[in-house]
Amino acid sequence: MHGAPALPPDFEHLPYANAQAPQGGRISYGMVGSFDSLNPFIIKGTAPRALWDEDWGNNLWESLMVRNRDEPFTLYGLLAESVTVPEDRSFVEFTLRPEARWADGEKVTPEDVVFSYELLKENGRPKGWYKRVASVEVTGERQVRFTFTEDADREIPLIVALSPIFPKHAVSAESFSQSSLEPLLGSGPYEVAEVRPGTSITLRKRDDYWGADLPVKRGFDNFEEIRLEYFRDANTHFEAFKKGIFDYHPEGDPGRWESGYQFPAVEEGRVKLEAFQTGVPKGMNAFIFNTRRQVFADPKVREALTYFLDFEWLNENLFLGAYARTASFFEGSELSAVGRPASREEERLLAPYRDAVVPSVMDGSYQPPQSDGSGRDRANLRQGLTLLQEAGYRREGDRLVNEKTGAPLAFEILVMSREDERLALSYKSVLELVGIVVNVRQVDASQYWERLKSFDFDMIRFNYAFASLSPGSEQNFRWSSAAAEQQGSFNFAGAANPAIDAMIKALLSAKHRESFVAAVRALDRVLISGFYVVPLFHAPAEWVAYWTRLAHPKESSLYGAEPTSWWARR
């Protein structure tokens, strides 16, 4: 994306892979919830994560190029043997590898690439970058060219290169858009061996996989089988891990990390607890306001509600003090605006949007409200109530009501897990002290995700966990005005702010790292100032528990643990 690739043209393998890793065995993952589809590229249905996922592998389908997760954003060839991009990035042309094959033995062709773009554009999840492709054409026996519109950004060639490719001869546009448990043909290293609807799915390694010896594939896809098990709730899920039903468990509960692993398999050394350090932003874990709802339309109301979350009390009483408070959408990296006054370049970018950033965020002094840890800090309660009064609310009996309409200040927090329910109930207890009516509603995973897709909620807890050192077009999907109206997007907040759109455009058009960093920090300032979320917390490292029948390379990537490069002990 910026600068030159870190690896030479003749590199042998990615730095966090063991090219000599043993082959065979099985890795099992566990998930809470269910699934009713094997197509993760459409809005309908819920598909298993291990089919197409950067963390757990693009196991069935492949893209033209793949990330080196040890660099901010650099791609190397997979289906593509070579790539041509001019300085202005007005087009990108890929030359396919002659040996690339589908699982049925047919060659991967340029026509497949054109077909895949059109298929996803018409039938896939909405993506803003589709509109920035002016044309896609076959330019040779193994060549295909994407030409971009004048308003396309510099990241578009990389995003195109990461899109899944499907076989034109084996996938129909008509059936693609329908949720189905029939897997689509792919070119990846695995195929679906067994499906138990809603319960489990098993992938088996293909013995005729075409790309096993590519530099980007050496040391990956080491297991003969990948199994994904689903469980009804978080408790059942963890009990299954303790029994060895699945092997790999990223832990998100610090209390359990500190005290919940006192069972025989740990004491006997058959389960290992390991903290993997990461080099990427921590992500934004927060309660998210749906600003499409009238109750949260006023940013002053949203700001007021940040004063009623007592992080210090929550951290000490629920999480054993293990967490740190999140303040930035790019926490813990050079991309964060928190603690830094705006640079001249940021001031220039933000000049047309003077009201979009509050002074404390602009000068770098902003921090989320801090409390005395009592659970009912009086100073914070007073400040929040003052803001609500300025927003037109007054106390009437034991409730806050709107002065004009008489309607109570009331909303629902939608949760899926018991952990989220516990956190929401703690927040609710403080909100009710000041007269806000809150209902915490827990639903099953299928209903939860369906409601998120259609923005049918007041408030949710969500973790934008995928945080990159090179944020790009995914920011459009999360925060742009266009995404606010697109069902299935991750703009859960309904943010529709010209300043956000402009900062995203600036970061996508930046040619040098310095101007890119300035644009991301400016975006951070606008997002913080919009009070779209109540920031929560982050872990200091990535916690992983795993059965020692698995092994992993000595080096991990910038993103932490990479189970796609692990292997089974013999």
mmCIF file of C-alpha atoms in Angstrom, residues 134-493:
data_model
loop_
_atom_site.group_PDB
_atom_site.id
_atom_site.type_symbol
_atom_site.label_atom_id
_atom_site.label_comp_id
_atom_site.label_asym_id
_atom_site.label_seq_id
_atom_site.Cartn_x
_atom_site.Cartn_y
_atom_site.Cartn_z
ATOM 1 C CA ALA A 134 -15.107 1.242 -14.518
ATOM 2 C CA SER A 135 -14.509 -1.994 -16.425
ATOM 3 C CA VAL A 136 -13.192 -5.544 -16.139
ATOM 4 C CA GLU A 137 -11.877 -7.214 -19.273
ATOM 5 C CA VAL A 138 -9.903 -10.224 -20.415
ATOM 6 C CA THR A 139 -6.695 -8.930 -21.992
ATOM 7 C CA GLY A 140 -4.888 -12.172 -22.783
ATOM 8 C CA GLU A 141 -4.876 -15.924 -22.376
ATOM 9 C CA ARG A 142 -4.055 -15.532 -18.689
ATOM 10 C CA GLN A 143 -4.532 -11.784 -18.219
ATOM 11 C CA VAL A 144 -7.414 -9.796 -16.768
ATOM 12 C CA ARG A 145 -7.532 -6.029 -16.225
ATOM 13 C CA PHE A 146 -9.559 -3.907 -13.813
ATOM 14 C CA THR A 147 -9.815 -0.247 -14.829
ATOM 15 C CA PHE A 148 -10.976 2.175 -12.156
ATOM 16 C CA THR A 149 -13.098 5.315 -12.124
ATOM 17 C CA GLU A 150 -11.558 8.737 -11.567
ATOM 18 C CA ASP A 151 -12.760 8.807 -7.948
ATOM 19 C CA ALA A 152 -11.169 5.447 -7.096
ATOM 20 C CA ASP A 153 -8.669 5.428 -4.247
ATOM 21 C CA ARG A 154 -5.176 3.967 -4.146
ATOM 22 C CA GLU A 155 -6.250 0.954 -2.109
ATOM 23 C CA ILE A 156 -8.664 -0.363 -4.737
ATOM 24 C CA PRO A 157 -6.082 -2.528 -6.589
ATOM 25 C CA LEU A 158 -5.255 -4.288 -3.311
ATOM 26 C CA ILE A 159 -8.913 -4.807 -2.406
ATOM 27 C CA VAL A 160 -9.605 -6.283 -5.848
ATOM 28 C CA ALA A 161 -6.662 -8.636 -5.373
ATOM 29 C CA LEU A 162 -8.130 -9.954 -2.079
ATOM 30 C CA SER A 163 -11.614 -10.735 -3.434
ATOM 31 C CA PRO A 164 -12.683 -14.389 -3.753
ATOM 32 C CA ILE A 165 -12.667 -15.978 -7.193
ATOM 33 C CA PHE A 166 -15.339 -18.486 -8.303
ATOM 34 C CA PRO A 167 -15.563 -20.850 -11.299
ATOM 35 C CA LYS A 168 -17.842 -19.579 -14.049
ATOM 36 C CA HIS A 169 -18.551 -23.103 -15.233
ATOM 37 C CA ALA A 170 -19.725 -24.395 -11.828
ATOM 38 C CA VAL A 171 -21.473 -21.496 -10.021
ATOM 39 C CA SER A 172 -24.752 -19.935 -11.136
ATOM 40 C CA ALA A 173 -25.725 -16.366 -10.349
ATOM 41 C CA GLU A 174 -29.290 -17.461 -9.648
ATOM 42 C CA SER A 175 -28.404 -19.921 -6.893
ATOM 43 C CA PHE A 176 -25.505 -17.879 -5.465
ATOM 44 C CA SER A 177 -27.780 -15.343 -3.791
ATOM 45 C CA GLN A 178 -29.784 -18.031 -1.991
ATOM 46 C CA SER A 179 -28.692 -19.340 1.388
ATOM 47 C CA SER A 180 -27.692 -22.987 0.968
ATOM 48 C CA LEU A 181 -25.854 -25.829 2.674
ATOM 49 C CA GLU A 182 -24.451 -26.926 -0.679
ATOM 50 C CA PRO A 183 -20.816 -25.736 -0.861
ATOM 51 C CA LEU A 184 -19.622 -23.721 -3.843
ATOM 52 C CA LEU A 185 -16.730 -25.165 -5.848
ATOM 53 C CA GLY A 186 -13.420 -23.515 -5.041
ATOM 54 C CA SER A 187 -9.694 -23.685 -5.728
ATOM 55 C CA GLY A 188 -8.580 -23.775 -2.080
ATOM 56 C CA PRO A 189 -6.666 -26.453 -0.163
ATOM 57 C CA TYR A 190 -9.749 -27.969 1.528
ATOM 58 C CA GLU A 191 -13.158 -29.332 0.583
ATOM 59 C CA VAL A 192 -16.279 -29.919 2.656
ATOM 60 C CA ALA A 193 -16.274 -33.499 3.918
ATOM 61 C CA GLU A 194 -19.233 -33.477 6.322
ATOM 62 C CA VAL A 195 -21.958 -31.068 7.372
ATOM 63 C CA ARG A 196 -24.219 -31.451 10.379
ATOM 64 C CA PRO A 197 -26.529 -28.446 9.893
ATOM 65 C CA GLY A 198 -26.172 -25.909 12.666
ATOM 66 C CA THR A 199 -23.869 -28.212 14.665
ATOM 67 C CA SER A 200 -20.567 -28.929 12.939
ATOM 68 C CA ILE A 201 -18.691 -28.899 9.672
ATOM 69 C CA THR A 202 -15.590 -30.861 8.696
ATOM 70 C CA LEU A 203 -13.159 -29.832 5.974
ATOM 71 C CA ARG A 204 -10.737 -32.350 4.486
ATOM 72 C CA LYS A 205 -7.468 -31.464 2.806
ATOM 73 C CA ARG A 206 -7.370 -32.038 -0.938
ATOM 74 C CA ASP A 207 -4.580 -34.339 -2.073
ATOM 75 C CA ASP A 208 -4.649 -32.662 -5.490
ATOM 76 C CA TYR A 209 -4.434 -29.052 -4.290
ATOM 77 C CA TRP A 210 -2.582 -27.092 -6.951
ATOM 78 C CA GLY A 211 -0.796 -24.447 -4.828
ATOM 79 C CA ALA A 212 0.790 -26.347 -1.939
ATOM 80 C CA ASP A 213 4.366 -25.407 -2.850
ATOM 81 C CA LEU A 214 3.854 -21.700 -3.497
ATOM 82 C CA PRO A 215 5.963 -19.410 -1.239
ATOM 83 C CA VAL A 216 2.792 -17.921 0.282
ATOM 84 C CA LYS A 217 1.514 -21.434 1.064
ATOM 85 C CA ARG A 218 4.585 -23.191 2.441
ATOM 86 C CA GLY A 219 4.022 -23.923 6.108
ATOM 87 C CA PHE A 220 0.256 -23.396 5.928
ATOM 88 C CA ASP A 221 -2.699 -25.809 5.587
ATOM 89 C CA ASN A 222 -0.821 -28.437 7.582
ATOM 90 C CA PHE A 223 -3.836 -30.323 8.977
ATOM 91 C CA GLU A 224 -5.553 -33.178 7.209
ATOM 92 C CA GLU A 225 -8.872 -32.046 8.706
ATOM 93 C CA ILE A 226 -10.342 -28.810 10.019
ATOM 94 C CA ARG A 227 -13.414 -29.221 12.178
ATOM 95 C CA LEU A 228 -15.698 -26.461 13.419
ATOM 96 C CA GLU A 229 -18.013 -27.313 16.324
ATOM 97 C CA TYR A 230 -20.943 -25.099 17.357
ATOM 98 C CA PHE A 231 -22.310 -24.791 20.889
ATOM 99 C CA ARG A 232 -25.489 -23.296 22.296
ATOM 100 C CA ASP A 233 -23.925 -20.815 24.714
ATOM 101 C CA ALA A 234 -20.575 -19.630 26.082
ATOM 102 C CA ASN A 235 -20.635 -21.933 29.128
ATOM 103 C CA THR A 236 -21.282 -25.036 27.061
ATOM 104 C CA HIS A 237 -18.601 -23.862 24.660
ATOM 105 C CA PHE A 238 -15.956 -23.581 27.384
ATOM 106 C CA GLU A 239 -16.912 -26.878 29.007
ATOM 107 C CA ALA A 240 -16.468 -28.524 25.603
ATOM 108 C CA PHE A 241 -12.967 -27.067 25.348
ATOM 109 C CA LYS A 242 -12.088 -28.404 28.814
ATOM 110 C CA LYS A 243 -13.164 -31.870 27.658
ATOM 111 C CA GLY A 244 -10.999 -31.652 24.553
ATOM 112 C CA ILE A 245 -13.878 -31.525 22.068
ATOM 113 C CA PHE A 246 -12.044 -28.723 20.292
ATOM 114 C CA ASP A 247 -8.403 -27.664 20.386
ATOM 115 C CA TYR A 248 -7.999 -23.912 20.024
ATOM 116 C CA HIS A 249 -9.662 -21.282 22.197
ATOM 117 C CA PRO A 250 -8.957 -17.525 21.961
ATOM 118 C CA GLU A 251 -9.902 -16.269 25.424
ATOM 119 C CA GLY A 252 -11.698 -12.953 25.824
ATOM 120 C CA ASP A 253 -12.606 -13.153 29.507
ATOM 121 C CA PRO A 254 -9.767 -11.962 31.781
ATOM 122 C CA GLY A 255 -11.438 -13.398 34.863
ATOM 123 C CA ARG A 256 -11.485 -16.822 33.294
ATOM 124 C CA TRP A 257 -7.954 -16.339 31.985
ATOM 125 C CA GLU A 258 -6.777 -15.655 35.542
ATOM 126 C CA SER A 259 -8.778 -18.270 37.416
ATOM 127 C CA GLY A 260 -10.901 -20.389 35.063
ATOM 128 C CA TYR A 261 -8.221 -22.722 33.773
ATOM 129 C CA GLN A 262 -7.655 -24.672 36.960
ATOM 130 C CA PHE A 263 -8.640 -28.050 35.557
ATOM 131 C CA PRO A 264 -6.612 -31.260 35.219
ATOM 132 C CA ALA A 265 -5.583 -30.892 31.570
ATOM 133 C CA VAL A 266 -3.865 -27.576 32.365
ATOM 134 C CA GLU A 267 -2.218 -28.885 35.524
ATOM 135 C CA GLU A 268 -0.981 -31.953 33.627
ATOM 136 C CA GLY A 269 0.422 -29.848 30.786
ATOM 137 C CA ARG A 270 -2.026 -31.081 28.160
ATOM 138 C CA VAL A 271 -3.527 -27.587 27.753
ATOM 139 C CA LYS A 272 -1.247 -24.576 27.436
ATOM 140 C CA LEU A 273 -2.058 -20.924 28.110
ATOM 141 C CA GLU A 274 -0.096 -18.472 25.995
ATOM 142 C CA ALA A 275 -0.197 -14.690 25.578
ATOM 143 C CA PHE A 276 0.711 -13.580 22.051
ATOM 144 C CA GLN A 277 1.910 -10.012 21.609
ATOM 145 C CA THR A 278 0.490 -8.095 18.663
ATOM 146 C CA GLY A 279 1.702 -5.071 16.743
ATOM 147 C CA VAL A 280 -1.600 -3.764 15.448
ATOM 148 C CA PRO A 281 -4.173 -1.326 16.885
ATOM 149 C CA LYS A 282 -6.277 -2.853 19.651
ATOM 150 C CA GLY A 283 -9.590 -2.148 17.929
ATOM 151 C CA MET A 284 -12.695 -0.485 19.299
ATOM 152 C CA ASN A 285 -14.695 -2.579 21.752
ATOM 153 C CA ALA A 286 -17.732 -0.543 22.782
ATOM 154 C CA PHE A 287 -21.414 -0.111 23.345
ATOM 155 C CA ILE A 288 -22.604 1.284 20.032
ATOM 156 C CA PHE A 289 -25.457 3.766 19.674
ATOM 157 C CA ASN A 290 -27.792 3.285 16.719
ATOM 158 C CA THR A 291 -28.139 6.946 15.761
ATOM 159 C CA ARG A 292 -30.950 6.042 13.370
ATOM 160 C CA ARG A 293 -33.075 5.784 16.516
ATOM 161 C CA GLN A 294 -34.524 9.102 17.657
ATOM 162 C CA VAL A 295 -33.392 8.519 21.239
ATOM 163 C CA PHE A 296 -29.738 8.674 20.109
ATOM 164 C CA ALA A 297 -30.025 11.267 17.352
ATOM 165 C CA ASP A 298 -28.594 14.047 19.548
ATOM 166 C CA PRO A 299 -24.801 13.728 20.050
ATOM 167 C CA LYS A 300 -25.167 15.518 23.395
ATOM 168 C CA VAL A 301 -27.323 12.624 24.649
ATOM 169 C CA ARG A 302 -24.694 10.168 23.433
ATOM 170 C CA GLU A 303 -21.910 12.101 25.122
ATOM 171 C CA ALA A 304 -23.917 12.205 28.360
ATOM 172 C CA LEU A 305 -24.249 8.435 28.392
ATOM 173 C CA THR A 306 -20.467 8.014 28.295
ATOM 174 C CA TYR A 307 -20.337 9.509 31.810
ATOM 175 C CA PHE A 308 -22.504 6.729 33.229
ATOM 176 C CA LEU A 309 -20.165 3.866 32.338
ATOM 177 C CA ASP A 310 -17.818 3.294 35.288
ATOM 178 C CA PHE A 311 -14.891 1.511 33.669
ATOM 179 C CA GLU A 312 -12.778 1.531 36.813
ATOM 180 C CA TRP A 313 -15.480 -0.301 38.800
ATOM 181 C CA LEU A 314 -16.160 -2.764 35.967
ATOM 182 C CA ASN A 315 -12.489 -3.526 35.465
ATOM 183 C CA GLU A 316 -11.832 -4.194 39.136
ATOM 184 C CA ASN A 317 -15.019 -6.099 39.967
ATOM 185 C CA LEU A 318 -15.713 -8.024 36.758
ATOM 186 C CA PHE A 319 -12.301 -8.356 35.128
ATOM 187 C CA LEU A 320 -9.767 -8.502 37.993
ATOM 188 C CA GLY A 321 -8.137 -5.284 36.774
ATOM 189 C CA ALA A 322 -6.779 -7.012 33.669
ATOM 190 C CA TYR A 323 -8.087 -4.587 31.062
ATOM 191 C CA ALA A 324 -7.005 -1.133 29.908
ATOM 192 C CA ARG A 325 -9.485 1.557 28.858
ATOM 193 C CA THR A 326 -9.925 2.089 25.150
ATOM 194 C CA ALA A 327 -10.032 5.703 24.013
ATOM 195 C CA SER A 328 -9.130 5.605 20.312
ATOM 196 C CA PHE A 329 -10.497 3.708 17.328
ATOM 197 C CA PHE A 330 -6.821 2.906 16.590
ATOM 198 C CA GLU A 331 -5.749 2.357 20.185
ATOM 199 C CA GLY A 332 -2.137 1.609 20.989
ATOM 200 C CA SER A 333 -0.637 2.570 17.634
ATOM 201 C CA GLU A 334 0.860 5.544 15.824
ATOM 202 C CA LEU A 335 -2.525 5.962 14.136
ATOM 203 C CA SER A 336 -4.249 7.035 17.360
ATOM 204 C CA ALA A 337 -5.095 10.714 17.854
ATOM 205 C CA VAL A 338 -5.409 10.383 21.637
ATOM 206 C CA GLY A 339 -2.651 12.164 23.528
ATOM 207 C CA ARG A 340 -1.442 13.932 20.383
ATOM 208 C CA PRO A 341 -2.359 17.463 19.293
ATOM 209 C CA ALA A 342 -3.465 17.701 15.670
ATOM 210 C CA SER A 343 -0.634 18.229 13.204
ATOM 211 C CA ARG A 344 -0.685 20.913 10.541
ATOM 212 C CA GLU A 345 -1.680 18.308 7.971
ATOM 213 C CA GLU A 346 -4.586 17.189 10.157
ATOM 214 C CA GLU A 347 -5.668 20.789 10.658
ATOM 215 C CA ARG A 348 -5.641 21.279 6.904
ATOM 216 C CA LEU A 349 -7.759 18.172 6.339
ATOM 217 C CA LEU A 350 -10.243 19.155 9.037
ATOM 218 C CA ALA A 351 -10.451 22.878 8.182
ATOM 219 C CA PRO A 352 -13.661 22.537 6.085
ATOM 220 C CA TYR A 353 -15.316 20.672 8.997
ATOM 221 C CA ARG A 354 -14.559 22.908 11.982
ATOM 222 C CA ASP A 355 -17.526 21.690 14.013
ATOM 223 C CA ALA A 356 -16.713 18.003 13.488
ATOM 224 C CA VAL A 357 -14.026 17.793 16.185
ATOM 225 C CA VAL A 358 -14.394 18.955 19.778
ATOM 226 C CA PRO A 359 -11.521 21.068 21.201
ATOM 227 C CA SER A 360 -10.217 18.468 23.665
ATOM 228 C CA VAL A 361 -9.935 15.912 20.884
ATOM 229 C CA MET A 362 -8.241 18.435 18.604
ATOM 230 C CA ASP A 363 -5.584 19.372 21.149
ATOM 231 C CA GLY A 364 -4.970 15.764 22.230
ATOM 232 C CA SER A 365 -6.161 16.129 25.818
ATOM 233 C CA TYR A 366 -9.322 14.012 25.439
ATOM 234 C CA GLN A 367 -9.746 10.888 27.555
ATOM 235 C CA PRO A 368 -12.930 8.903 28.252
ATOM 236 C CA PRO A 369 -14.511 9.844 31.599
ATOM 237 C CA GLN A 370 -12.589 8.441 34.568
ATOM 238 C CA SER A 371 -14.278 7.573 37.845
ATOM 239 C CA ASP A 372 -13.391 6.970 41.475
ATOM 240 C CA GLY A 373 -14.234 3.287 41.011
ATOM 241 C CA SER A 374 -17.241 3.393 43.347
ATOM 242 C CA GLY A 375 -19.762 2.427 40.683
ATOM 243 C CA ARG A 376 -21.611 5.708 41.183
ATOM 244 C CA ASP A 377 -19.104 8.533 40.843
ATOM 245 C CA ARG A 378 -21.072 11.656 41.730
ATOM 246 C CA ALA A 379 -19.018 14.030 39.596
ATOM 247 C CA ASN A 380 -19.576 11.907 36.498
ATOM 248 C CA LEU A 381 -23.283 11.497 37.254
ATOM 249 C CA ARG A 382 -23.653 15.275 37.591
ATOM 250 C CA GLN A 383 -21.798 15.945 34.352
ATOM 251 C CA GLY A 384 -23.930 13.433 32.454
ATOM 252 C CA LEU A 385 -27.156 14.877 33.866
ATOM 253 C CA THR A 386 -26.046 18.403 32.950
ATOM 254 C CA LEU A 387 -25.568 17.336 29.345
ATOM 255 C CA LEU A 388 -28.974 15.641 29.297
ATOM 256 C CA GLN A 389 -30.606 18.796 30.630
ATOM 257 C CA GLU A 390 -28.917 20.758 27.834
ATOM 258 C CA ALA A 391 -30.342 18.193 25.408
ATOM 259 C CA GLY A 392 -33.885 18.867 26.669
ATOM 260 C CA TYR A 393 -34.475 16.257 29.387
ATOM 261 C CA ARG A 394 -35.757 16.888 32.910
ATOM 262 C CA ARG A 395 -36.383 14.758 35.959
ATOM 263 C CA GLU A 396 -39.992 13.752 36.564
ATOM 264 C CA GLY A 397 -40.359 11.488 39.557
ATOM 265 C CA ASP A 398 -37.814 8.711 39.168
ATOM 266 C CA ARG A 399 -37.458 9.136 35.402
ATOM 267 C CA LEU A 400 -35.895 11.464 32.869
ATOM 268 C CA VAL A 401 -38.389 12.704 30.283
ATOM 269 C CA ASN A 402 -38.180 14.853 27.184
ATOM 270 C CA GLU A 403 -39.414 18.363 27.972
ATOM 271 C CA LYS A 404 -41.210 18.699 24.637
ATOM 272 C CA THR A 405 -42.772 15.258 24.208
ATOM 273 C CA GLY A 406 -42.936 13.946 27.752
ATOM 274 C CA ALA A 407 -41.464 10.647 26.514
ATOM 275 C CA PRO A 408 -39.087 8.918 28.936
ATOM 276 C CA LEU A 409 -35.431 8.465 28.004
ATOM 277 C CA ALA A 410 -35.552 4.724 27.355
ATOM 278 C CA PHE A 411 -33.776 2.209 25.149
ATOM 279 C CA GLU A 412 -32.874 -1.462 24.782
ATOM 280 C CA ILE A 413 -29.428 -3.065 24.840
ATOM 281 C CA LEU A 414 -29.397 -6.126 22.582
ATOM 282 C CA VAL A 415 -26.954 -8.879 23.615
ATOM 283 C CA MET A 416 -26.134 -12.398 22.486
ATOM 284 C CA SER A 417 -23.909 -13.848 25.227
ATOM 285 C CA ARG A 418 -24.088 -14.042 29.012
ATOM 286 C CA GLU A 419 -20.850 -12.077 29.192
ATOM 287 C CA ASP A 420 -22.416 -9.216 27.251
ATOM 288 C CA GLU A 421 -25.564 -9.494 29.339
ATOM 289 C CA ARG A 422 -23.544 -9.156 32.552
ATOM 290 C CA LEU A 423 -21.749 -6.085 31.207
ATOM 291 C CA ALA A 424 -25.004 -4.523 29.972
ATOM 292 C CA LEU A 425 -26.725 -5.128 33.312
ATOM 293 C CA SER A 426 -23.869 -3.393 35.128
ATOM 294 C CA TYR A 427 -24.221 -0.409 32.819
ATOM 295 C CA LYS A 428 -27.996 -0.492 33.248
ATOM 296 C CA SER A 429 -27.715 -0.256 37.052
ATOM 297 C CA VAL A 430 -25.946 3.118 36.776
ATOM 298 C CA LEU A 431 -28.256 4.412 34.061
ATOM 299 C CA GLU A 432 -31.281 3.648 36.203
ATOM 300 C CA LEU A 433 -29.790 5.664 39.076
ATOM 301 C CA VAL A 434 -30.277 8.821 37.005
ATOM 302 C CA GLY A 435 -33.742 7.884 35.714
ATOM 303 C CA ILE A 436 -32.999 6.257 32.354
ATOM 304 C CA VAL A 437 -35.167 3.235 31.491
ATOM 305 C CA VAL A 438 -33.070 0.395 30.062
ATOM 306 C CA ASN A 439 -34.096 -3.056 28.929
ATOM 307 C CA VAL A 440 -31.401 -5.683 28.368
ATOM 308 C CA ARG A 441 -32.575 -8.262 25.846
ATOM 309 C CA GLN A 442 -30.650 -11.458 25.156
ATOM 310 C CA VAL A 443 -31.388 -13.347 21.932
ATOM 311 C CA ASP A 444 -29.829 -16.371 20.246
ATOM 312 C CA ALA A 445 -26.993 -15.977 17.770
ATOM 313 C CA SER A 446 -29.098 -16.329 14.623
ATOM 314 C CA GLN A 447 -31.613 -13.708 15.707
ATOM 315 C CA TYR A 448 -28.861 -11.431 16.953
ATOM 316 C CA TRP A 449 -26.984 -11.351 13.652
ATOM 317 C CA GLU A 450 -30.172 -11.005 11.625
ATOM 318 C CA ARG A 451 -31.141 -7.965 13.689
ATOM 319 C CA LEU A 452 -27.680 -6.459 13.266
ATOM 320 C CA LYS A 453 -27.872 -6.887 9.503
ATOM 321 C CA SER A 454 -31.087 -4.852 9.385
ATOM 322 C CA PHE A 455 -30.011 -2.376 12.114
ATOM 323 C CA ASP A 456 -32.950 -3.485 14.261
ATOM 324 C CA PHE A 457 -31.593 -2.455 17.665
ATOM 325 C CA ASP A 458 -31.072 0.567 19.908
ATOM 326 C CA MET A 459 -27.684 -0.312 21.374
ATOM 327 C CA ILE A 460 -25.330 -3.272 21.019
ATOM 328 C CA ARG A 461 -21.930 -4.214 22.281
ATOM 329 C CA PHE A 462 -19.607 -4.808 19.354
ATOM 330 C CA ASN A 463 -15.878 -5.220 18.986
ATOM 331 C CA TYR A 464 -14.299 -3.904 15.799
ATOM 332 C CA ALA A 465 -11.545 -6.375 16.530
ATOM 333 C CA PHE A 466 -9.944 -6.395 13.093
ATOM 334 C CA ALA A 467 -7.700 -3.350 13.357
ATOM 335 C CA SER A 468 -4.941 -2.871 10.823
ATOM 336 C CA LEU A 469 -1.854 -0.699 10.591
ATOM 337 C CA SER A 470 -3.176 0.140 7.137
ATOM 338 C CA PRO A 471 -6.896 0.847 7.578
ATOM 339 C CA GLY A 472 -8.566 1.300 4.234
ATOM 340 C CA SER A 473 -11.818 0.712 2.412
ATOM 341 C CA GLU A 474 -13.231 -1.299 5.318
ATOM 342 C CA GLN A 475 -13.603 2.086 7.009
ATOM 343 C CA ASN A 476 -16.193 2.939 4.355
ATOM 344 C CA PHE A 477 -18.054 -0.260 5.253
ATOM 345 C CA ARG A 478 -17.939 0.685 8.950
ATOM 346 C CA TRP A 479 -18.435 4.450 8.999
ATOM 347 C CA SER A 480 -19.357 6.025 5.646
ATOM 348 C CA SER A 481 -22.656 7.763 4.933
ATOM 349 C CA ALA A 482 -23.336 5.285 2.123
ATOM 350 C CA ALA A 483 -22.863 2.281 4.430
ATOM 351 C CA ALA A 484 -25.300 3.790 6.940
ATOM 352 C CA GLU A 485 -28.112 2.883 4.552
ATOM 353 C CA GLN A 486 -26.752 -0.483 3.396
ATOM 354 C CA GLN A 487 -28.209 -3.440 5.247
ATOM 355 C CA GLY A 488 -25.461 -5.888 6.078
ATOM 356 C CA SER A 489 -22.804 -3.191 6.470
ATOM 357 C CA PHE A 490 -20.855 -2.716 9.700
ATOM 358 C CA ASN A 491 -21.941 0.899 10.094
ATOM 359 C CA PHE A 492 -24.021 -0.148 13.077
ATOM 360 C CA ALA A 493 -23.911 3.378 14.481
#
